[in-house]
Coordinates of C-alpha atoms in Angstrom, one line a residue:
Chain A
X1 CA 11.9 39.2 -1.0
X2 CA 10.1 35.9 -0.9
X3 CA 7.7 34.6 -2.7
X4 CA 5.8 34.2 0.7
X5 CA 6.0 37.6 1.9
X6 CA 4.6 38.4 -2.2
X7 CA 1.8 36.5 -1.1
X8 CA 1.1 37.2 2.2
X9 CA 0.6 41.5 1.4
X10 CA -1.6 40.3 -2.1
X11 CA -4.5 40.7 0.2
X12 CA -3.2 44.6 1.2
X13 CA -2.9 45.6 -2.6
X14 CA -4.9 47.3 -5.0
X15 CA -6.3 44.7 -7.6
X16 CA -4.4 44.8 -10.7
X17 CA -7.7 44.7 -12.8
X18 CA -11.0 46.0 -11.7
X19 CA -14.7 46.8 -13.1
X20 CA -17.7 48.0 -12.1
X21 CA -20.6 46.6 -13.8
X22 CA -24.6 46.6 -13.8
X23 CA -26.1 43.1 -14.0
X24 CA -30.2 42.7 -15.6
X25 CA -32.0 39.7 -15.3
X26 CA -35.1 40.0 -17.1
X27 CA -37.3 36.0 -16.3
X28 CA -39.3 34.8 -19.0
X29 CA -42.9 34.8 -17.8
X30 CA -43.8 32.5 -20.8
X31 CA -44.7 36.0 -23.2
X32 CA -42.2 38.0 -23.1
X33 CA -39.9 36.5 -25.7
X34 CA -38.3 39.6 -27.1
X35 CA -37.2 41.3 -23.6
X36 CA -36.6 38.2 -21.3
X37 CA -33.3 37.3 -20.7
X38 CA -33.2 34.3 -18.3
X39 CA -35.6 31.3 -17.8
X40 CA -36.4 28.7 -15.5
X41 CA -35.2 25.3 -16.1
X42 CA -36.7 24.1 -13.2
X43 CA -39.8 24.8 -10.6
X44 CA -39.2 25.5 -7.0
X45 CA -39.4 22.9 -4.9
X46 CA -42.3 22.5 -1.6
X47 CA -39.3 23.2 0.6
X48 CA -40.4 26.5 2.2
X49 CA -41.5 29.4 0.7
X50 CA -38.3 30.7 -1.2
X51 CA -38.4 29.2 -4.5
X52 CA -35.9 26.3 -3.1
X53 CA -34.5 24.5 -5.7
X54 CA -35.5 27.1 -8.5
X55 CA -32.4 27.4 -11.2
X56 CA -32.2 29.7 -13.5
X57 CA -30.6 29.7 -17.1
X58 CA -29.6 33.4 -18.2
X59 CA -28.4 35.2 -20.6
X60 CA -28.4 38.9 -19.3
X61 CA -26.8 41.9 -20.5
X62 CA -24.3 43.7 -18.9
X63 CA -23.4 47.5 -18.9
X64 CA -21.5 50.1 -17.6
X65 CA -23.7 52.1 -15.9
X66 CA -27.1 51.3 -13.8
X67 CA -29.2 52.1 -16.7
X68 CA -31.0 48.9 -18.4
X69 CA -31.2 50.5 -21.8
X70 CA -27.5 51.3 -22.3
X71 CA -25.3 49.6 -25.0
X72 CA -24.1 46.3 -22.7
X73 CA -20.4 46.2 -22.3
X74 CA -20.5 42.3 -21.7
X75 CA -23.0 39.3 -21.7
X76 CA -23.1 37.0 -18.2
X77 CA -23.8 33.6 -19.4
X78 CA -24.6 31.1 -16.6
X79 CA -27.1 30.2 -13.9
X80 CA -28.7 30.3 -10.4
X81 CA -31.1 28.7 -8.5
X82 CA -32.7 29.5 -4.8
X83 CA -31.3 27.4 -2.1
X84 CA -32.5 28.5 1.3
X85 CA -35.9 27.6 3.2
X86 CA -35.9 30.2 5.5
X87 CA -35.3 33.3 2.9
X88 CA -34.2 34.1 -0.2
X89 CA -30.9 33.5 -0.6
X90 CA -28.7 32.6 -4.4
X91 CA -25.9 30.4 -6.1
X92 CA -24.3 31.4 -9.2
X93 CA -21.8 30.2 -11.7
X94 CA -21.3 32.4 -14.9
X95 CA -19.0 33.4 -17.6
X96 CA -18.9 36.5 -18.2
X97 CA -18.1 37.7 -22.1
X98 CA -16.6 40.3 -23.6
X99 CA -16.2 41.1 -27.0
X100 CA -15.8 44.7 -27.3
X101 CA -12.9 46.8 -28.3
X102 CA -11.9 47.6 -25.3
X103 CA -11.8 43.8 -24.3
X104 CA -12.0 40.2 -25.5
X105 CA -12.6 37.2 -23.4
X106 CA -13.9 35.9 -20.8
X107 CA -14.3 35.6 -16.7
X108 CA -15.4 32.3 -14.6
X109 CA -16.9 33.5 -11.8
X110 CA -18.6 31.3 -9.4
X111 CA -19.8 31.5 -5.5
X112 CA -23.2 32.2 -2.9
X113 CA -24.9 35.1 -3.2
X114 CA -26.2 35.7 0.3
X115 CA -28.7 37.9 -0.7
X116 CA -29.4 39.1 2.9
X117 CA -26.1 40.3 3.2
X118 CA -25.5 44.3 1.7
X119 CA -22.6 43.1 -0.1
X120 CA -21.0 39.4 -0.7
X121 CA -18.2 37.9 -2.4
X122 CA -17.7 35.5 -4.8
X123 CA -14.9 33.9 -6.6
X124 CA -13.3 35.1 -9.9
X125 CA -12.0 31.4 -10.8
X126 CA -10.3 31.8 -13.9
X127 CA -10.1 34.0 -17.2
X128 CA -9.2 33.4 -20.9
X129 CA -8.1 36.3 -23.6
X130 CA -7.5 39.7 -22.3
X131 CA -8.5 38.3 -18.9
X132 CA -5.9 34.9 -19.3
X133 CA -5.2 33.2 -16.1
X134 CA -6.9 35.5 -13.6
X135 CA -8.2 35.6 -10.5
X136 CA -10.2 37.4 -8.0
X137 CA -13.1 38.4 -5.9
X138 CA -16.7 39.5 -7.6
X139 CA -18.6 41.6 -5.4
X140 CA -22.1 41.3 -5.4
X141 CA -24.8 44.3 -4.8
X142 CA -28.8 44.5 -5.0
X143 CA -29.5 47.3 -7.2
X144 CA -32.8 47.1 -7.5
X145 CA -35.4 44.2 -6.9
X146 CA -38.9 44.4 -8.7
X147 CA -41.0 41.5 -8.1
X148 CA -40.2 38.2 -9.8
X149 CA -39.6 39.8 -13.4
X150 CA -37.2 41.6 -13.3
X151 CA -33.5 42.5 -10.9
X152 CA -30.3 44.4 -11.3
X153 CA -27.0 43.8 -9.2
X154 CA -24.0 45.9 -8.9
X155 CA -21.1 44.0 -9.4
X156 CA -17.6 45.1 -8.3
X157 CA -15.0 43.0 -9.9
X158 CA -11.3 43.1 -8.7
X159 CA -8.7 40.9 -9.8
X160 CA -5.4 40.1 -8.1
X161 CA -3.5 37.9 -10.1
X162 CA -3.4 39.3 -14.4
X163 CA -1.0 38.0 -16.5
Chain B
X1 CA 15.1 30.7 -5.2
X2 CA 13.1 31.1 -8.4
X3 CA 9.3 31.1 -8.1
X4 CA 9.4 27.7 -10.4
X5 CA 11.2 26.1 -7.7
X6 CA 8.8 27.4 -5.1
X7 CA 5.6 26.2 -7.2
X8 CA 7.5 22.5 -7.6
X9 CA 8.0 22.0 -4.3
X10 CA 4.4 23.1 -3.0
X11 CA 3.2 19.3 -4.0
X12 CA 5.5 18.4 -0.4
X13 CA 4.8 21.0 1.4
X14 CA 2.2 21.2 4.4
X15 CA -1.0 23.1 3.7
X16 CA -1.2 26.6 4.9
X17 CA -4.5 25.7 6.3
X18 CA -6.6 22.7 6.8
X19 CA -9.9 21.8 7.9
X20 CA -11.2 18.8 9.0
X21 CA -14.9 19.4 9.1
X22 CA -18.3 17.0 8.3
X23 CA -21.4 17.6 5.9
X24 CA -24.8 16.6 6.7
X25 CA -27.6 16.2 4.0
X26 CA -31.0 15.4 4.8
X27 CA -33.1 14.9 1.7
X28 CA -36.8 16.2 1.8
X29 CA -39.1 13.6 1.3
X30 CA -42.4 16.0 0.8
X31 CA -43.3 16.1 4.5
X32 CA -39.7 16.7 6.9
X33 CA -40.4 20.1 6.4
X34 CA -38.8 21.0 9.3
X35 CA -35.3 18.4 9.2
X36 CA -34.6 18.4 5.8
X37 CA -31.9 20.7 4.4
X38 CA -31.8 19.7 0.3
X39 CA -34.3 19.3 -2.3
X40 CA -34.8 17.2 -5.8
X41 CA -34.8 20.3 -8.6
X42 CA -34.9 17.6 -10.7
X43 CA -35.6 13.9 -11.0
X44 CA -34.0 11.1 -12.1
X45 CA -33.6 9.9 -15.9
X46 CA -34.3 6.6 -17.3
X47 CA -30.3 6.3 -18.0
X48 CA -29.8 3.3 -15.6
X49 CA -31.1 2.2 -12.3
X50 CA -28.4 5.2 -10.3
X51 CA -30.7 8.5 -10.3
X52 CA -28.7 9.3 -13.2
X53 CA -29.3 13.4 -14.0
X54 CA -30.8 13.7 -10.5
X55 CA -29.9 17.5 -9.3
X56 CA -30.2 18.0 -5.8
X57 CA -29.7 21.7 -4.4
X58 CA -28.4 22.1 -0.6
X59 CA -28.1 24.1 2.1
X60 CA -26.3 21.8 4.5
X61 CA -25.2 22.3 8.2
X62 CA -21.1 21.6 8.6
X63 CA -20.2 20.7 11.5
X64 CA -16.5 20.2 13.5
X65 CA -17.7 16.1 14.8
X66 CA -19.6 14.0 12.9
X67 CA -22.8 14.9 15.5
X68 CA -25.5 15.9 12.9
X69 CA -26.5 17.8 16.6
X70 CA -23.5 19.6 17.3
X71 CA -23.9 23.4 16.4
X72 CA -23.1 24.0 12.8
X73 CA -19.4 25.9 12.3
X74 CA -20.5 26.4 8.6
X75 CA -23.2 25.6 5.9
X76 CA -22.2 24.4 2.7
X77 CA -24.3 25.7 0.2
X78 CA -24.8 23.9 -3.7
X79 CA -26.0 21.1 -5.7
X80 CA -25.0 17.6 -6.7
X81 CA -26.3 15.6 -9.2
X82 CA -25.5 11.9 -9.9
X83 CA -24.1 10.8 -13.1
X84 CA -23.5 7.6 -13.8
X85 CA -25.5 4.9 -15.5
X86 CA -24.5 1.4 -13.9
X87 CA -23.1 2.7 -10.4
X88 CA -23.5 6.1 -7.6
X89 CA -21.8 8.8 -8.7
X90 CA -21.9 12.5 -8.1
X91 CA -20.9 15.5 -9.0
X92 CA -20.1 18.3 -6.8
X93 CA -20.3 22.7 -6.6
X94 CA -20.8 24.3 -3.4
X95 CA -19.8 27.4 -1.6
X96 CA -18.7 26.4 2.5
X97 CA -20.1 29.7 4.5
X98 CA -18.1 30.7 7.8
X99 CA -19.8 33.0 9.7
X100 CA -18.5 32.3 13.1
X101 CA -16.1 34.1 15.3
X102 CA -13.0 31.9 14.2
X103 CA -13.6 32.0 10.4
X104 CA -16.2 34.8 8.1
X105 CA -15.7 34.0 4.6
X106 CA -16.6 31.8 1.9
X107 CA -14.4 28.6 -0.1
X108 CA -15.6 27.4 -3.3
X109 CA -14.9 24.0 -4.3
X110 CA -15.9 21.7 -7.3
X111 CA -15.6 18.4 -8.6
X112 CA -16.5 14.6 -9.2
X113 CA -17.4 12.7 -6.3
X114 CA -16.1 9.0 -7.6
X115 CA -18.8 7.5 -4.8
X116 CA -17.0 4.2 -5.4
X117 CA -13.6 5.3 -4.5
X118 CA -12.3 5.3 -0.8
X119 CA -11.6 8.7 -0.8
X120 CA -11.7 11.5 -3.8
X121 CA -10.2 14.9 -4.1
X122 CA -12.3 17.9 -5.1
X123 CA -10.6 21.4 -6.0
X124 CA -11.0 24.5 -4.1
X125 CA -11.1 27.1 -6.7
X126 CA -11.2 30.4 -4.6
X127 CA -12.2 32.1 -1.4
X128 CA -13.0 35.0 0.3
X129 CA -13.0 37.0 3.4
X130 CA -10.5 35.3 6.4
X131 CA -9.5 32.5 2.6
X132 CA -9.3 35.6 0.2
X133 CA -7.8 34.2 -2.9
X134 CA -7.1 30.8 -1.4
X135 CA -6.5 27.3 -3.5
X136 CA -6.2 24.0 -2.5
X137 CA -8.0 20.6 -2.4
X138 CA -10.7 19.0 -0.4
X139 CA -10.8 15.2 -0.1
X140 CA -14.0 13.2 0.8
X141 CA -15.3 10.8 2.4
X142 CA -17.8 8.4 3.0
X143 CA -19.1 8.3 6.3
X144 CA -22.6 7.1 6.8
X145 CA -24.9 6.7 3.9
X146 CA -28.5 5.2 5.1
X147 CA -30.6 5.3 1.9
X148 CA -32.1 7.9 0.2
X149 CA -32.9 10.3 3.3
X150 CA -29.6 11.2 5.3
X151 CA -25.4 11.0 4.3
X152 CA -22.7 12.2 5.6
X153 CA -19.3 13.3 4.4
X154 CA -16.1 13.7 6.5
X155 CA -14.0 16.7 4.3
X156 CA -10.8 17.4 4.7
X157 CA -9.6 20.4 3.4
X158 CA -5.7 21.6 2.3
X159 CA -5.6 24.9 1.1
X160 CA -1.8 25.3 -0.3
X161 CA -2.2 29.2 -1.1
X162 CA -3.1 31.4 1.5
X163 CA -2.7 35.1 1.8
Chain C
X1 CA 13.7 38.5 -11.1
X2 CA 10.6 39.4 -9.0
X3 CA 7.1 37.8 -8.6
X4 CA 5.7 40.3 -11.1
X5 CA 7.7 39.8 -13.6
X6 CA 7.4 36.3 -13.8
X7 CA 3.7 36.2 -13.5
X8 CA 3.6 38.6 -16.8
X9 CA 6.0 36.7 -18.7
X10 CA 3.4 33.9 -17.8
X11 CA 1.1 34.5 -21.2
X12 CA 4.0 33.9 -23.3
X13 CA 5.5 31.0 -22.0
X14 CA 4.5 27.5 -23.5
X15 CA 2.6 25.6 -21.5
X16 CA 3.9 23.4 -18.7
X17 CA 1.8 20.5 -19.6
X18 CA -0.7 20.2 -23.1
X19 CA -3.1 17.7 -23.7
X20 CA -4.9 17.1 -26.6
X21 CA -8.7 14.9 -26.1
X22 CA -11.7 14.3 -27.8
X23 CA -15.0 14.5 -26.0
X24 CA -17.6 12.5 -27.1
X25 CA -21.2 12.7 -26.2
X26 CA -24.1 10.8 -27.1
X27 CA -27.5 11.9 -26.0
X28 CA -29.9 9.4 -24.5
X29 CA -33.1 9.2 -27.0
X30 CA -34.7 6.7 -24.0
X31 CA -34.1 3.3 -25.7
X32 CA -30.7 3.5 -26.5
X33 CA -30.0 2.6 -22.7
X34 CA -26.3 0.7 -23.8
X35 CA -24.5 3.5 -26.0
X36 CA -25.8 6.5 -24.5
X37 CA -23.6 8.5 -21.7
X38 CA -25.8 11.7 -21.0
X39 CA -29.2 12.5 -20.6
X40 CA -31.8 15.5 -20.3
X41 CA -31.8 16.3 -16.6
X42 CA -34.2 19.4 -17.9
X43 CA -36.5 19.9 -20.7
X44 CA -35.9 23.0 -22.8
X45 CA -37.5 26.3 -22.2
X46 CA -39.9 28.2 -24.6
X47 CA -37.5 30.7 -24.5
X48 CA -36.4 30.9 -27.9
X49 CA -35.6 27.8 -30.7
X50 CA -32.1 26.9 -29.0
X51 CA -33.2 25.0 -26.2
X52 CA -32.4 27.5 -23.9
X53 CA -32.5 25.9 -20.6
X54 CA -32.2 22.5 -21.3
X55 CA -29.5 20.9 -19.0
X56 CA -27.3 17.5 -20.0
X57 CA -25.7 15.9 -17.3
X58 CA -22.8 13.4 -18.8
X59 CA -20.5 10.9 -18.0
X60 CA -18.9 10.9 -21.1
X61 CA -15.2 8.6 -22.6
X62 CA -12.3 11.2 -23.8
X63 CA -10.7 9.6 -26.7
X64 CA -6.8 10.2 -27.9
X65 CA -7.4 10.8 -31.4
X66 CA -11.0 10.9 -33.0
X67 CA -12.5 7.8 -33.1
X68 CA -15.1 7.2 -30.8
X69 CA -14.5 3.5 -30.0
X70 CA -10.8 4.3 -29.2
X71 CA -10.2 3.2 -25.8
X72 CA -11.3 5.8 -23.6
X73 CA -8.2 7.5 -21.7
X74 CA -10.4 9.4 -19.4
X75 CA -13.9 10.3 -18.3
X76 CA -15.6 13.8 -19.0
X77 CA -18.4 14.1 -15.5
X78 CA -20.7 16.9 -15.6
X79 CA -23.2 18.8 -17.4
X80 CA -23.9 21.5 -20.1
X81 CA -27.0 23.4 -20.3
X82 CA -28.1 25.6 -23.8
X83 CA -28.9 29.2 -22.8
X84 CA -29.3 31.6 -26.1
X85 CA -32.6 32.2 -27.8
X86 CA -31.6 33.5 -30.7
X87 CA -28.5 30.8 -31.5
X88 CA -27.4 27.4 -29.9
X89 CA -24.8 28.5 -27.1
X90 CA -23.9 26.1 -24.1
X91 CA -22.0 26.2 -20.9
X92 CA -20.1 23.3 -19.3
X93 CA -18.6 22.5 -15.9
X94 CA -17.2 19.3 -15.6
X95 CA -14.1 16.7 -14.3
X96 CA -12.1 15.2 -16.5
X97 CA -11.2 12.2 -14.6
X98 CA -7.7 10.1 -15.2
X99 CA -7.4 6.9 -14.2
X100 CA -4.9 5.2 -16.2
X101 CA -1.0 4.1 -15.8
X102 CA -0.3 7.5 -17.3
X103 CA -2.5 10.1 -15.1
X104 CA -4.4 9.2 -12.0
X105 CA -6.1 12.9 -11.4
X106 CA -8.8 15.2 -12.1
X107 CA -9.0 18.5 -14.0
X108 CA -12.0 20.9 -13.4
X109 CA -13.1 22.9 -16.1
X110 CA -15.7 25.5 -16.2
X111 CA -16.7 28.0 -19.0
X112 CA -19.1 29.0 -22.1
X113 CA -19.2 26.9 -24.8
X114 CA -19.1 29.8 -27.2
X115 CA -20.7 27.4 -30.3
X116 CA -20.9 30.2 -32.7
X117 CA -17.0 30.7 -33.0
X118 CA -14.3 28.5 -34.3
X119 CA -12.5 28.1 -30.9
X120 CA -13.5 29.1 -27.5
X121 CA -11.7 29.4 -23.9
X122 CA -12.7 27.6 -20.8
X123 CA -10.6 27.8 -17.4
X124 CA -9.2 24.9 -15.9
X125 CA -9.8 26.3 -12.2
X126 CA -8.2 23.5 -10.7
X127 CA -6.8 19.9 -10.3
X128 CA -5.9 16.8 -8.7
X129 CA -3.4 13.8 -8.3
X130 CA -1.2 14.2 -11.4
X131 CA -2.7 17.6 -12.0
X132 CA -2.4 18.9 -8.5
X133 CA -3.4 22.5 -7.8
X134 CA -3.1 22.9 -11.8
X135 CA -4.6 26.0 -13.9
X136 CA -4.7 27.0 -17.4
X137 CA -7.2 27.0 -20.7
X138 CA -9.5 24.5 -22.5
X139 CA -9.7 25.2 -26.0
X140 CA -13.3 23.9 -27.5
X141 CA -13.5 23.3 -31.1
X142 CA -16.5 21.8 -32.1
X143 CA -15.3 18.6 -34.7
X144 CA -18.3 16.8 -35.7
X145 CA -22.4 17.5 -34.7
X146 CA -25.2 14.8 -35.9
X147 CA -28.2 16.4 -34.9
X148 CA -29.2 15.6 -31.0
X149 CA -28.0 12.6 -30.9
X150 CA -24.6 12.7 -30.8
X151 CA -21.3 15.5 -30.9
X152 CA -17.6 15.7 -30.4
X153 CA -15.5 18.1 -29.3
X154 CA -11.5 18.7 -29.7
X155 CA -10.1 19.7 -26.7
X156 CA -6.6 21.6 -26.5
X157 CA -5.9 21.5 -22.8
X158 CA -3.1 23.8 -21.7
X159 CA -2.0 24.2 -17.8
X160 CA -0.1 27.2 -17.1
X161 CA 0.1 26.5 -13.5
X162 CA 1.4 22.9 -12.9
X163 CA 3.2 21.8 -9.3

């Protein structure tokens, strides 16, 4: 069997690797120094009416299950800012890092979020420790969307190439 | 035929895919409310008279000719920011969007673009949707620059892994 | 032998190229115009004491050994931005750029700068030229810091993937 045809049916497998994760972002609102998470480094811009040009720097916990005040299984270290005039609408490039028992490392992830979209992908780039040399697809899902302060995503991470 | 001999040869080999396809930014100046399609998140440092640390974020029509008027087959979605004191110099991270009827999916691509050079090679890092898991490298180039309000880039991209 | 096998065996192996840099970066204080090679694109946040949020953008020289006015063998684009409240922590994306008789090529790099332990993982996502379609791990290990004015790095550059 060629490496080819190996290639071609990746798309048709299982991932060898995946997780299912809750992502908070709690923004800083200039008071809220214990609980905030993320901050912005810079102000939207006059382009439109959906914080164009806003970026982010987070921080944010991650856990296992939806809730924001279980133990986090990970940290996502990384940012976004607001790109669209029209609507609201996301770029993000992150690390995520573990450094439990049950893994140690880290996962590049990087990609639009279409937040109009129900679910979109983005791209697992790369991975060091237990995740060395992978890569994948990071599925993006609004959770839960209160205001400015504070929003959860589902992410569904599967990776097809572990090592 | 061992997989190392596969992955040596790839260098010669024909992309799997390519696109030939052109990028259109149209800085906002405060009042083009309506044409532009980027924004200053940031302004320039005093590093040097080349808008050193200048961060622009984009969402940029993509189109098949160079016609800024023909109807977008993508947007390219991202930032750049110039970096370098005594010349232009930028650096690039985007997300290309295909919504179309050939192509739905994303490419993600990074890198420096060496302004000076004729034309400069940027890596696509991942994909998804109809370039799931795909690799490869888009070049740049220069292809009208007329000052601070409107460029455009031809890009030709060579994805060598496709699934 | 299949696919599989090899790919697992892949963590074990040596690497196919190493490369061992030092990144040097001196922050612009806004006089020192001629020696500095990044600047403060943002300001920091009150988020914290860290300077969570501030972002660098650099063009910075990669020495062979140590010494900061060895003759540069590369250029380090891109930017870092600090984003822990409690601790300094950073995140980088950058190009290494080659343009010497012995590489002409990029490598881009993305990851967290993980300050607090000894040695940290970034990916090498992709590459160029002599480093085309590369992948593997930058090792960080942070070699001297004097204050904010000026830091090196020791990086231990290993491509897994080389073509």
């Amino acid at each position: 069997q060629s490496v080819l045809a190996d290639k071609k049916s990746l798309r048709n497998q299982e991932p060898c690797k995946r997780l299912e994760l809750y992502y908070h972002d709690i923004l800083f609102d200039g008071t809220d120094l214990a609980n905030a998470t993320s901050a912005k480094a810079t102000n939207e811009t006059a382009l439109g009416d959906f914080k164009f040009g806003m970026l982010i720097v987070f921080d944010d916990p991650i856990t296992a299950d939806s809730n924001l005040l279980s133990p986090p299984v990970a940290r996502a270290q990384g940012f976004y800012f607001y790109d669209k005039k029209n609507d609201y609408n996301a770029w993000f490039a992150l690390t995520l890092v573990f450094n439990s028992t049950q893994y140690k490392g880290t996962l590049n992830i990087m990609g639009a979020d279409l937040m109009a979209v129900e679910t979109r992908d983005l791209s697992v780039v790369g991975g060091t420790g237990d995740f060395f040399m992978a890569k994948g697809i990071a599925t993006f899902h609004s959770d839960i969307f209160q205001g400015a302060k504070y929003f959860r995503l589902k992410w569904d991470i599967k990776l097809y190439e572990c090592y």
